[in-house]
JSON list of C-alpha atoms in Angstrom, two decimals:
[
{"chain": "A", "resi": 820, "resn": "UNK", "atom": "CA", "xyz": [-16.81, -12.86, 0.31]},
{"chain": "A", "resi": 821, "resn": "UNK", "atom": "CA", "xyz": [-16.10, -11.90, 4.17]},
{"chain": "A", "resi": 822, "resn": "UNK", "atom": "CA", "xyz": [-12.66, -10.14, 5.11]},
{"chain": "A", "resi": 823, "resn": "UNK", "atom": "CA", "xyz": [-10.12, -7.36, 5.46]},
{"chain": "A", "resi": 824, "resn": "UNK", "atom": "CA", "xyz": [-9.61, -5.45, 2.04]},
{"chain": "A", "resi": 825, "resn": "UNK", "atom": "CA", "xyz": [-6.83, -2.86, 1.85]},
{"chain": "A", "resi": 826, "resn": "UNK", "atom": "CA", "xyz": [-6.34, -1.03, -1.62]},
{"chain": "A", "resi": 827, "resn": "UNK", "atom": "CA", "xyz": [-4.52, 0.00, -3.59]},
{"chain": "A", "resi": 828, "resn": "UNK", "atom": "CA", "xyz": [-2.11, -2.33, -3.31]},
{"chain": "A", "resi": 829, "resn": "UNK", "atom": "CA", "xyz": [1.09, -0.41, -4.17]},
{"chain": "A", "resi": 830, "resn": "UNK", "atom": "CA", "xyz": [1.50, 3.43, -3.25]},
{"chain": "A", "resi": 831, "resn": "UNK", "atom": "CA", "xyz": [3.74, 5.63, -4.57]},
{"chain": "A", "resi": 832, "resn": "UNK", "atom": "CA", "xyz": [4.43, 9.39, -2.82]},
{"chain": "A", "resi": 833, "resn": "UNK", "atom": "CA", "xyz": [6.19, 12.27, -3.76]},
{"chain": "A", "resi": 834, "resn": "UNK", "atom": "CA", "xyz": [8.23, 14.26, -1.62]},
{"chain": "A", "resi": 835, "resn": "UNK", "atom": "CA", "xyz": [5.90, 16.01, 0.30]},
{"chain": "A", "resi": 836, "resn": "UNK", "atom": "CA", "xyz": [2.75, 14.69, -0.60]},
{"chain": "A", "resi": 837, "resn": "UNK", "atom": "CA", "xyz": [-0.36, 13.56, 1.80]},
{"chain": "A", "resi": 838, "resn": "UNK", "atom": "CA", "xyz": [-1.07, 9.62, 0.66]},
{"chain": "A", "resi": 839, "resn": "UNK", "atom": "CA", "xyz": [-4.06, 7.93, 2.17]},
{"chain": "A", "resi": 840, "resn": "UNK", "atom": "CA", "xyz": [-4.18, 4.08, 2.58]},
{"chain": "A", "resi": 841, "resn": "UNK", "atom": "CA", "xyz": [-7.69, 2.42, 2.33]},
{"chain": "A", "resi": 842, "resn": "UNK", "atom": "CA", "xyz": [-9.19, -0.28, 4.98]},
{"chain": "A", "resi": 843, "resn": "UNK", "atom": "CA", "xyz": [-12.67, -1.79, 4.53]},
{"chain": "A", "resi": 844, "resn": "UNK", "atom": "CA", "xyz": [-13.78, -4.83, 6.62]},
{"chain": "A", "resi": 845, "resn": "UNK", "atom": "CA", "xyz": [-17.31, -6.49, 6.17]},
{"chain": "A", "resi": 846, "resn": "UNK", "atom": "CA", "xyz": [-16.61, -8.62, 9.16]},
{"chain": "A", "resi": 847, "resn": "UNK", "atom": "CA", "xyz": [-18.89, -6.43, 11.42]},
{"chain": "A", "resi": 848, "resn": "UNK", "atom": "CA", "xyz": [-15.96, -6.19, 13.56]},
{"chain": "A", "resi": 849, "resn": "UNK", "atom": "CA", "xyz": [-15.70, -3.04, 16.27]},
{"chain": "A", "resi": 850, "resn": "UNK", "atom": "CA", "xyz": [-12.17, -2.51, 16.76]},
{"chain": "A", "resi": 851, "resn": "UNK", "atom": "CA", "xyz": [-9.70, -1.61, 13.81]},
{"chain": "A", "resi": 852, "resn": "UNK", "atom": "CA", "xyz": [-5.77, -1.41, 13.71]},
{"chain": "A", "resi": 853, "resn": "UNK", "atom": "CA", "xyz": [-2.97, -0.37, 11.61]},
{"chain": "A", "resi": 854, "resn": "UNK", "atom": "CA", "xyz": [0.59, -1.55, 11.28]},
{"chain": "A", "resi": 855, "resn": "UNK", "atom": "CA", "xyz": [3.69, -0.85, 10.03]},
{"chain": "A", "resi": 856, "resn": "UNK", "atom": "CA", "xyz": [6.35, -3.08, 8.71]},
{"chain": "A", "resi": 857, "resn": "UNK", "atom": "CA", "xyz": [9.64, -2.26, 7.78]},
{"chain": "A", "resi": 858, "resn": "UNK", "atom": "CA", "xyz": [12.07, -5.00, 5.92]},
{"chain": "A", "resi": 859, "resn": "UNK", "atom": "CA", "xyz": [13.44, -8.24, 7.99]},
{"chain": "A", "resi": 860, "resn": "UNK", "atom": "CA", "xyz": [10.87, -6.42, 11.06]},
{"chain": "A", "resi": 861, "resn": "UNK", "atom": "CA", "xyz": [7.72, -7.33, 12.77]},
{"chain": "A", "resi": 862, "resn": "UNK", "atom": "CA", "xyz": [4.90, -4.78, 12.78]},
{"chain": "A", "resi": 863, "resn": "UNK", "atom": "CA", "xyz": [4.56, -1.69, 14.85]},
{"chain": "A", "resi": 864, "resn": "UNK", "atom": "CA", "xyz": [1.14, -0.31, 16.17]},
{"chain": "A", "resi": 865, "resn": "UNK", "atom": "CA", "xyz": [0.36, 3.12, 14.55]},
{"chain": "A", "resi": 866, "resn": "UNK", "atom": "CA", "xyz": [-3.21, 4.06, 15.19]},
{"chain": "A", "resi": 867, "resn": "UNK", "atom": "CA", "xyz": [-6.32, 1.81, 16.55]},
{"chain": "A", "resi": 868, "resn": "UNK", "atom": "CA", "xyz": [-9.68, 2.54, 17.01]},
{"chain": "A", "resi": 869, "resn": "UNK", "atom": "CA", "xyz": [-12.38, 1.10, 19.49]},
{"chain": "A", "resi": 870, "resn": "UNK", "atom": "CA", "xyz": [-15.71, 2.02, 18.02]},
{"chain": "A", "resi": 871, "resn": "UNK", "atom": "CA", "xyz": [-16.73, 4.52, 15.62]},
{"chain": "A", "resi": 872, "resn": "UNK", "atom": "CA", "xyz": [-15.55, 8.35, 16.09]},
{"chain": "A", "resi": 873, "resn": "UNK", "atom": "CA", "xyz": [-13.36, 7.18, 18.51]},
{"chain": "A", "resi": 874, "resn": "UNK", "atom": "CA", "xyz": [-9.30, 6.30, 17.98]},
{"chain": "A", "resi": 875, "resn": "UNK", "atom": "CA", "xyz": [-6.05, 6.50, 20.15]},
{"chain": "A", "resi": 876, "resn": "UNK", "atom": "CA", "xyz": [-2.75, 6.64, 19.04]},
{"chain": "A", "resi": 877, "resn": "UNK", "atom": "CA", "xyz": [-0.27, 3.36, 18.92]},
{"chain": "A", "resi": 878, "resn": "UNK", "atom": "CA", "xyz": [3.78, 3.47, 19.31]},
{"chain": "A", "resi": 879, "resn": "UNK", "atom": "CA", "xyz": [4.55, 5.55, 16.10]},
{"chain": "A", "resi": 880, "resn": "UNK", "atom": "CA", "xyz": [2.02, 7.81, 15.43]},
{"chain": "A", "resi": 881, "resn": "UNK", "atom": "CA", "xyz": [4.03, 10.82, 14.56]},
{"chain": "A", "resi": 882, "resn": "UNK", "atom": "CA", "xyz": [3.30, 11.79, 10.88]},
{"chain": "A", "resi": 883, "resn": "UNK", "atom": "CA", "xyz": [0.00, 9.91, 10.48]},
{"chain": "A", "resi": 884, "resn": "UNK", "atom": "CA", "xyz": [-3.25, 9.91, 10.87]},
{"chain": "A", "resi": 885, "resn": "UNK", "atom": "CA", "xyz": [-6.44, 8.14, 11.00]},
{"chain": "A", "resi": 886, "resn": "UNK", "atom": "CA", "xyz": [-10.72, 9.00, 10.72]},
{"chain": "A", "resi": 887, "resn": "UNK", "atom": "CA", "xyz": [-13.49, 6.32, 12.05]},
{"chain": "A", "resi": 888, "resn": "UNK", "atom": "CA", "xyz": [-16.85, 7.91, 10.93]},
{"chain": "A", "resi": 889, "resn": "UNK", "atom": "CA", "xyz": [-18.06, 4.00, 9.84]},
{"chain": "A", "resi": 890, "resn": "UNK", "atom": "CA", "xyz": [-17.58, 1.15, 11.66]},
{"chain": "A", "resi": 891, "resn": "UNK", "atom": "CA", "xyz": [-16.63, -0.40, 8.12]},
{"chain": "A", "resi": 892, "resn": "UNK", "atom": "CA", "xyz": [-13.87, 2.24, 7.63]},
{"chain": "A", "resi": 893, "resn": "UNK", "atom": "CA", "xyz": [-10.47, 2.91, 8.85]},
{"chain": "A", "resi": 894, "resn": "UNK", "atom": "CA", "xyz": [-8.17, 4.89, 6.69]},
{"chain": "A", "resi": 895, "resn": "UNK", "atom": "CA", "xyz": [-4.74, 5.90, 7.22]},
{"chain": "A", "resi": 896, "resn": "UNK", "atom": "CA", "xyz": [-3.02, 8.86, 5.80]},
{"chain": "A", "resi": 897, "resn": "UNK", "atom": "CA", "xyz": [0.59, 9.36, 5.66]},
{"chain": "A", "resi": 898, "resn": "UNK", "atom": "CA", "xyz": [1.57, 13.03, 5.99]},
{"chain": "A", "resi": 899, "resn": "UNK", "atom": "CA", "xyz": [4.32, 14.87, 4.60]},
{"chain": "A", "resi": 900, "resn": "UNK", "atom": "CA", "xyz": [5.37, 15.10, 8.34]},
{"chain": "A", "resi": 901, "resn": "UNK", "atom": "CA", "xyz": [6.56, 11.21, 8.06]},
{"chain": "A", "resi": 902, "resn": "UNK", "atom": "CA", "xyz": [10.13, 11.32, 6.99]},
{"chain": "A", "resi": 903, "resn": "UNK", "atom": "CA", "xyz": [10.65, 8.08, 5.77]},
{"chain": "A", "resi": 904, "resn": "UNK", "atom": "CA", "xyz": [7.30, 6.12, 4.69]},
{"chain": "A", "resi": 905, "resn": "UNK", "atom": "CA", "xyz": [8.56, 3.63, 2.53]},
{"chain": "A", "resi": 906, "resn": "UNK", "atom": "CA", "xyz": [7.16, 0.55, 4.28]},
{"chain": "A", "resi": 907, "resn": "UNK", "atom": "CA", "xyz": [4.50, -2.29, 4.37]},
{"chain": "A", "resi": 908, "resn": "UNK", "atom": "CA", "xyz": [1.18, -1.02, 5.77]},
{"chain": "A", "resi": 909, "resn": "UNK", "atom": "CA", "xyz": [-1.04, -3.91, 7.56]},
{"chain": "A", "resi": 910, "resn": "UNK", "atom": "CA", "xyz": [-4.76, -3.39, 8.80]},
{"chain": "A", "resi": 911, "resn": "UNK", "atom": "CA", "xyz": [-6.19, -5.23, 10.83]},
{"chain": "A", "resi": 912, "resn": "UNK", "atom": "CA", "xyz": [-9.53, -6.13, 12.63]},
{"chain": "A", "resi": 913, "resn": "UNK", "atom": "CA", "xyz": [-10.84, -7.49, 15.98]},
{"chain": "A", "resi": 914, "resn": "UNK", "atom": "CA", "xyz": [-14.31, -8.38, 17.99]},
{"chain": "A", "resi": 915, "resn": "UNK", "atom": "CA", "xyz": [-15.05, -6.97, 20.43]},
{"chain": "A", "resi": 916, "resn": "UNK", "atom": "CA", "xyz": [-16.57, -8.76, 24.13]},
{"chain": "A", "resi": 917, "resn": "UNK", "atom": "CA", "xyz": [-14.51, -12.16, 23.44]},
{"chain": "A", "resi": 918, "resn": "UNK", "atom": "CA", "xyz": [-13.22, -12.18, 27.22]},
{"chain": "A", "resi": 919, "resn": "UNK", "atom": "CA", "xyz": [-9.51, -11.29, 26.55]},
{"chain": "A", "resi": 920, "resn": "UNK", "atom": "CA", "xyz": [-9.11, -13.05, 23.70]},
{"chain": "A", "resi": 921, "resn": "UNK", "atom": "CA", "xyz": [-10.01, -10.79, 20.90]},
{"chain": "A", "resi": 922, "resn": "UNK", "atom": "CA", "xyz": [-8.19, -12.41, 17.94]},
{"chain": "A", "resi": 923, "resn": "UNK", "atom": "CA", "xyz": [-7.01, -9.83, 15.11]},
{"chain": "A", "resi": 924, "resn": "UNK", "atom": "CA", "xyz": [-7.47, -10.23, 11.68]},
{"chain": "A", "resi": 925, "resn": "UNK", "atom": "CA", "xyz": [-5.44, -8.84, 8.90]},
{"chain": "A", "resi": 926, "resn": "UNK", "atom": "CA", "xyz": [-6.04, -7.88, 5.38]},
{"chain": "A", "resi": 927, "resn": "UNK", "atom": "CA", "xyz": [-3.43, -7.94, 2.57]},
{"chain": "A", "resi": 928, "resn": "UNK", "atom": "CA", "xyz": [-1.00, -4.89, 3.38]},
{"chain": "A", "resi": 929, "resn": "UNK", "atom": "CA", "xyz": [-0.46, -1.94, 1.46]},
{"chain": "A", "resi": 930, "resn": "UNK", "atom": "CA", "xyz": [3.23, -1.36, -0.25]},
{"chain": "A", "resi": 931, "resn": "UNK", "atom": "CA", "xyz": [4.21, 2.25, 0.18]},
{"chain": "A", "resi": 932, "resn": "UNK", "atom": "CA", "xyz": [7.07, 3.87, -1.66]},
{"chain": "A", "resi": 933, "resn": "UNK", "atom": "CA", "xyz": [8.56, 7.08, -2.50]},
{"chain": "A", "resi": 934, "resn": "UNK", "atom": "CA", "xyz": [9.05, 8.60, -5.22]},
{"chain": "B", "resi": 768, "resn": "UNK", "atom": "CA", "xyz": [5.07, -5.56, 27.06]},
{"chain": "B", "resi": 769, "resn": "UNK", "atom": "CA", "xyz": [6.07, -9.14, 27.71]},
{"chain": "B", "resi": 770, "resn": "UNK", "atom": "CA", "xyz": [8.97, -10.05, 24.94]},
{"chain": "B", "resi": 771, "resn": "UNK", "atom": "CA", "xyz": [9.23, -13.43, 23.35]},
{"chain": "B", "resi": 772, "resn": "UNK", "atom": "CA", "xyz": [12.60, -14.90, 21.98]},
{"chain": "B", "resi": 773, "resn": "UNK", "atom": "CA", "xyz": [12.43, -17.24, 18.57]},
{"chain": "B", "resi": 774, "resn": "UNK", "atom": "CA", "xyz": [15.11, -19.04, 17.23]},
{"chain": "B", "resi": 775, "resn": "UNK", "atom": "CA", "xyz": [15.56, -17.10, 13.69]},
{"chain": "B", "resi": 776, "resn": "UNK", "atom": "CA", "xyz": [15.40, -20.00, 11.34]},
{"chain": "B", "resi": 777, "resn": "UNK", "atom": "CA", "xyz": [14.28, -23.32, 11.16]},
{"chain": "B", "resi": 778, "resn": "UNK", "atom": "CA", "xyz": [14.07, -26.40, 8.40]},
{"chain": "B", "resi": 779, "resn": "UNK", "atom": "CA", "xyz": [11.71, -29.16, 8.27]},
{"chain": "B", "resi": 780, "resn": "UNK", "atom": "CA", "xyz": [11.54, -31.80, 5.93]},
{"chain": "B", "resi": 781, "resn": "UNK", "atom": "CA", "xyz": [7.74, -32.35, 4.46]},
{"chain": "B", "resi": 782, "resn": "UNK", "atom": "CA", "xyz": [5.51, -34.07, 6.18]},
{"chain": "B", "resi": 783, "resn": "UNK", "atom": "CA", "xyz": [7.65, -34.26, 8.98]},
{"chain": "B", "resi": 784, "resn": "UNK", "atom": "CA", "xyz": [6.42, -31.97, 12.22]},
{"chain": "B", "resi": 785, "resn": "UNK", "atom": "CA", "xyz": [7.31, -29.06, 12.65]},
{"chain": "B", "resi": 786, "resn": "UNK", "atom": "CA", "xyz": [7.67, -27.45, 16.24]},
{"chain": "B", "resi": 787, "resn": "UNK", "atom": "CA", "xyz": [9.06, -24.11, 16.87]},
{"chain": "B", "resi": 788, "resn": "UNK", "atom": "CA", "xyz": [9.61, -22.94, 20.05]},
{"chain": "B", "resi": 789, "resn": "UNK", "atom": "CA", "xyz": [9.14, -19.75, 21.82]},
{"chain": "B", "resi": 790, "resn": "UNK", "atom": "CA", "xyz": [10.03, -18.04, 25.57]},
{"chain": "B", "resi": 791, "resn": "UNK", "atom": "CA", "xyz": [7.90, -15.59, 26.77]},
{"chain": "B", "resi": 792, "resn": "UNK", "atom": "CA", "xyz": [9.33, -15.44, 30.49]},
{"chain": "B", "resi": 793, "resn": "UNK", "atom": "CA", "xyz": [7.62, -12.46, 31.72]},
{"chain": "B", "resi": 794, "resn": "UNK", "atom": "CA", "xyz": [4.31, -13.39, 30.56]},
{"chain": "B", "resi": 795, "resn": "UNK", "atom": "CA", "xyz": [1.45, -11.82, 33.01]},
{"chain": "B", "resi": 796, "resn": "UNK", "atom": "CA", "xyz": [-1.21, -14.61, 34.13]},
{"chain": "B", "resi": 797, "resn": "UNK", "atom": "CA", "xyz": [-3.61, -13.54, 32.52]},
{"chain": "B", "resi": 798, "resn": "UNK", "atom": "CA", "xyz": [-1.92, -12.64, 29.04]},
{"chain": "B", "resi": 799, "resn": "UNK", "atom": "CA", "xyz": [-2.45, -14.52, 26.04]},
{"chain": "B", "resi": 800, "resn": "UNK", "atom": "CA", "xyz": [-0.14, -16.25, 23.92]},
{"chain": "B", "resi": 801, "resn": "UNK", "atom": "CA", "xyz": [-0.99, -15.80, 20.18]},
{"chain": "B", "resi": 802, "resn": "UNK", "atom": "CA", "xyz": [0.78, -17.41, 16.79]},
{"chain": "B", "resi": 803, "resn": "UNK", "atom": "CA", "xyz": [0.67, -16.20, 13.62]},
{"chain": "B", "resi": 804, "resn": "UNK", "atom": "CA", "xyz": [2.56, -16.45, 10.11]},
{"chain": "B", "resi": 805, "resn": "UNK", "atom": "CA", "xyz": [3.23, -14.18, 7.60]},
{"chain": "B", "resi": 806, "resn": "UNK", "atom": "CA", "xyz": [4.18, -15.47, 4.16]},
{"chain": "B", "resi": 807, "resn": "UNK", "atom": "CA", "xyz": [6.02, -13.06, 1.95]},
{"chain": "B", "resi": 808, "resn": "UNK", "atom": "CA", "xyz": [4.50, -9.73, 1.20]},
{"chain": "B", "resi": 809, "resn": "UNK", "atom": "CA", "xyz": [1.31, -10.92, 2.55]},
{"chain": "B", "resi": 810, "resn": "UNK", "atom": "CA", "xyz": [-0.76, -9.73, 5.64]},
{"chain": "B", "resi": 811, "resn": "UNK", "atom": "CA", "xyz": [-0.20, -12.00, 8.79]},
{"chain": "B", "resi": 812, "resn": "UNK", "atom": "CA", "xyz": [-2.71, -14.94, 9.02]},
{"chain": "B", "resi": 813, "resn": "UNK", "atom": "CA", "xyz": [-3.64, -16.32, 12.77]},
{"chain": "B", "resi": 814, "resn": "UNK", "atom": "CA", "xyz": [-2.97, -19.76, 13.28]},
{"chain": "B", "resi": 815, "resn": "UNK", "atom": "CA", "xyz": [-3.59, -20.23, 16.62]},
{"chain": "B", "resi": 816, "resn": "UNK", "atom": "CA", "xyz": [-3.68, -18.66, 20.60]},
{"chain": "B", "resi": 817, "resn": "UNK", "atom": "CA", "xyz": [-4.08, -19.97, 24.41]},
{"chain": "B", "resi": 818, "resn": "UNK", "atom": "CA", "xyz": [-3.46, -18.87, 27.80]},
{"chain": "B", "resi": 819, "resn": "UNK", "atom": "CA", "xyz": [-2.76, -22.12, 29.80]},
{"chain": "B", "resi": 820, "resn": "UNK", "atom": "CA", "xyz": [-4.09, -25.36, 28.55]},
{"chain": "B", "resi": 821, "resn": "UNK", "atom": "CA", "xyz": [-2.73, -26.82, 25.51]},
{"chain": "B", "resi": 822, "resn": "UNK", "atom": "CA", "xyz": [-4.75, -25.94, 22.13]},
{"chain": "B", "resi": 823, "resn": "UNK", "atom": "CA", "xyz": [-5.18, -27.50, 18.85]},
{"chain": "B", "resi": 824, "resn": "UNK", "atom": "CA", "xyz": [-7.28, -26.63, 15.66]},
{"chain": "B", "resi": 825, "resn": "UNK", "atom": "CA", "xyz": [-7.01, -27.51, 12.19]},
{"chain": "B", "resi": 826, "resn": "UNK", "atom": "CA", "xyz": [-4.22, -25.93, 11.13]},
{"chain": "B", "resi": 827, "resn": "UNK", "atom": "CA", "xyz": [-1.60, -26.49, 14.38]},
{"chain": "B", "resi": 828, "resn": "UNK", "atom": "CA", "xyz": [-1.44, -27.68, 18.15]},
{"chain": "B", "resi": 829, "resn": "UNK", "atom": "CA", "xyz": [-0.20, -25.16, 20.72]},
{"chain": "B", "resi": 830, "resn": "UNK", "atom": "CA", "xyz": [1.71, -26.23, 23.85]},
{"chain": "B", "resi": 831, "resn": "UNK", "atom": "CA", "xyz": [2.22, -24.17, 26.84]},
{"chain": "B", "resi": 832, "resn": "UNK", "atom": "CA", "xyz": [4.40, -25.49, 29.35]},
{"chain": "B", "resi": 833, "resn": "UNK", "atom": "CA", "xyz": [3.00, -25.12, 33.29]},
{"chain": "B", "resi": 834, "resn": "UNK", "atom": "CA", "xyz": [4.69, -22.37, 34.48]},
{"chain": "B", "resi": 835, "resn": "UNK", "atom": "CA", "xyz": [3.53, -20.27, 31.32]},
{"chain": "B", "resi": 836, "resn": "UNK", "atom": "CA", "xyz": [6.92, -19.23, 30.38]},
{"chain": "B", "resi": 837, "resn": "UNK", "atom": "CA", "xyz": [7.94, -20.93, 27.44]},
{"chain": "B", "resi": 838, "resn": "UNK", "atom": "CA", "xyz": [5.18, -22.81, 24.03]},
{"chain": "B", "resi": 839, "resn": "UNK", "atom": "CA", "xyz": [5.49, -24.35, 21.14]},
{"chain": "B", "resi": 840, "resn": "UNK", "atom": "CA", "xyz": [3.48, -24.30, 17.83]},
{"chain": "B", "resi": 841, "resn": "UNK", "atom": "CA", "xyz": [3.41, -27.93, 16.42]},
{"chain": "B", "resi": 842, "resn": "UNK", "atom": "CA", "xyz": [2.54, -27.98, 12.32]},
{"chain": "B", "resi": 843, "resn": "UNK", "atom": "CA", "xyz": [1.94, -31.79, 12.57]},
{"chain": "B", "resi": 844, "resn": "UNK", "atom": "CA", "xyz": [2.62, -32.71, 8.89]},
{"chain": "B", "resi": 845, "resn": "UNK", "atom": "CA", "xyz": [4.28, -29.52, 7.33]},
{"chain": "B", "resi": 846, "resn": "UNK", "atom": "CA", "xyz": [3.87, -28.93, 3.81]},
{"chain": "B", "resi": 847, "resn": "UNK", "atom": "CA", "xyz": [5.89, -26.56, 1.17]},
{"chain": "B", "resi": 848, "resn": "UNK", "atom": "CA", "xyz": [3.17, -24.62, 1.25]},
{"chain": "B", "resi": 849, "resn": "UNK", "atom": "CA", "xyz": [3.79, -23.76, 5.33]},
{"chain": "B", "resi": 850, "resn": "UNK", "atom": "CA", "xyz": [6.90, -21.65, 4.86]},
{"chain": "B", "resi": 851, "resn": "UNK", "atom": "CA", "xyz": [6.91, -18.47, 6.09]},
{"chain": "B", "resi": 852, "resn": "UNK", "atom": "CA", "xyz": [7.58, -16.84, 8.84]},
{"chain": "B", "resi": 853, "resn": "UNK", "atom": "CA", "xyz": [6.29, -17.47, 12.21]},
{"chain": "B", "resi": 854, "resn": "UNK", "atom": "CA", "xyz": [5.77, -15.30, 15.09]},
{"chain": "B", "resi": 855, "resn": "UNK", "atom": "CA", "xyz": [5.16, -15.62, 18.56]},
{"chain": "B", "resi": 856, "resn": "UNK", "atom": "CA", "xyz": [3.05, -13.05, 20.34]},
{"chain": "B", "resi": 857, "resn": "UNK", "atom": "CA", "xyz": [1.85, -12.00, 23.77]},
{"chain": "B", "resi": 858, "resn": "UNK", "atom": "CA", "xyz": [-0.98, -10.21, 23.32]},
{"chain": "B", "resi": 859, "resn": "UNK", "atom": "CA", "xyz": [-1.11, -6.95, 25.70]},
{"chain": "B", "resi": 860, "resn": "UNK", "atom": "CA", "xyz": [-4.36, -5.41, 26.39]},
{"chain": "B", "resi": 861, "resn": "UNK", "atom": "CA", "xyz": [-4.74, -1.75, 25.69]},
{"chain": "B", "resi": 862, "resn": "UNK", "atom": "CA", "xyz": [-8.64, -0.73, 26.19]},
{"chain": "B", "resi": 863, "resn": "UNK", "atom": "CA", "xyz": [-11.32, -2.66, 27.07]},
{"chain": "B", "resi": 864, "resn": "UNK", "atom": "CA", "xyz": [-11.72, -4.13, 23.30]},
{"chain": "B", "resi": 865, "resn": "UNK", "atom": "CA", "xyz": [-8.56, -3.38, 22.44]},
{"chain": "B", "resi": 866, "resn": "UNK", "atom": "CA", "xyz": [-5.09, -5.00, 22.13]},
{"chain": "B", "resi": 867, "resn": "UNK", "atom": "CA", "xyz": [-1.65, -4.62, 20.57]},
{"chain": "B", "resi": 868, "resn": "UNK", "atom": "CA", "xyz": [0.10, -7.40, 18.93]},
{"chain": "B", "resi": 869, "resn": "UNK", "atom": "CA", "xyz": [3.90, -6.75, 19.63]},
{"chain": "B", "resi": 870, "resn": "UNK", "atom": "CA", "xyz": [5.61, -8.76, 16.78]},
{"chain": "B", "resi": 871, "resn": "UNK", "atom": "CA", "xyz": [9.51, -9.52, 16.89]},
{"chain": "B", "resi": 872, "resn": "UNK", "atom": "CA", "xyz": [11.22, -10.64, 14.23]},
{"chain": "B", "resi": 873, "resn": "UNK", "atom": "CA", "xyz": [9.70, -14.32, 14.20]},
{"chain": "B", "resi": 874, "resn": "UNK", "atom": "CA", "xyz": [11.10, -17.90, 12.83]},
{"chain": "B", "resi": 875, "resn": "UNK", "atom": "CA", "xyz": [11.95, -18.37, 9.39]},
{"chain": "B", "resi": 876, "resn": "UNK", "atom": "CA", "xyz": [10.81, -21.94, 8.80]},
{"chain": "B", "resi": 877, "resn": "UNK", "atom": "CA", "xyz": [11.87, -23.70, 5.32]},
{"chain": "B", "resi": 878, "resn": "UNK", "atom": "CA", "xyz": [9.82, -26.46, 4.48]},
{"chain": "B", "resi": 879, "resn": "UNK", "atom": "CA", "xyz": [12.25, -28.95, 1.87]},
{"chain": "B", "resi": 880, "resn": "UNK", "atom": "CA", "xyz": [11.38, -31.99, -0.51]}
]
């Protein structure tokens, strides 16, 4: 079965704590993105990644961060550094070389609350 | 980024169409317009994208009017099972292989008996 998984599916943190969020896609896709979504919003760009070993930072980076070391694998860790986590985490997935018009893909979100 | 405006909320009566509307004014030429929905607490599915001619797959049609500035998404028979929420996107290229999806706040269409 060919997708986006993200696990677990719930999260809870305590004040303080280092969470990470999982992100596995068997899609052989190269380029990999997470999102953040905050009640009644749309999604904000946190991290993405081109190919593996290689990521840049989106609009609201500050207090996360990401590793690439498969092209499978994108996972997201919330730092203690974010102040207020609580939020729906999206990941998502793209090909690469489709002449503009590389269509993303998103797995099931991640619910993250605190404790 | 170019910003798209959606009404908020729309009904539709089942099996009616359903076409929501969107403005992107300051859409570059060579920018794609994407759609997606996003049913409650569930990841965003695609539904559909284009640049200038009109589109249409299985699950929707997409018009974009001439001057690029304004499209609609057309669920031809809508079903209870396509409420959610709808958004509008101009995708903006960030590397090579890369792009960012700028969501807003989307259309809230209710599907009723």
């Amino acid at each position: 079965d060919g997708g986006i998984t993200q696990s677990p599916k719930y999260l809870f943190r305590k004040e303080g704590q280092n969470v990470t969020l999982s992100c596995e896609q068997n899609l052989n896709h190269d380029a990999m993105y997470w999102y953040r979504q905050d009640p009644g919003q749309g999604l904000r760009l946190i991290y993405y990644s081109q190919i593996v070993n290689d990521f840049q930072k989106g609009d609201i980076a500050e207090g996360y961060s990401v590793s690439r070391e498969k092209k499978e694998s994108f996972p997201l860790t919330v730092t203690s550094a974010q102040k207020n986590p609580t939020a729906f985490y999206l990941c998502a997935s793209s090909l690469a070389g489709q002449g503009g018009q590389e269509t993303q893909y998103f797995g099931p979100g991640t619910r993250l609350l605190v404790l | 980024d170019a910003k798209t405006t959606q009404p908020p909320s729309m009904d539709c009566a089942e099996g009616r169409a359903a076409n929501l509307p969107c403005n992107h004014s300051t859409i570059s030429g060579n920018e794609y317009v994407y759609w997606y929905r996003q049913i409650h607490s569930q990841g965003p599915q695609y539904i559909i994208h284009g640049l200038k001619n009109n589109e249409t797959n299985e699950m929707a049609s997409l018009i974009i009017t001439e001057d690029r500035k304004s499209s609609t998404l057309i669920l031809p028979h809508a079903t209870l099972r396509d409420t959610a929420v709808y958004y509008c996107i101009v995708r903006v290229a960030l590397m090579r292989t890369a792009s960012k999806l700028t969501f807003g706040t989307g259309t809230r269409l209710q599907v009723t008996l």
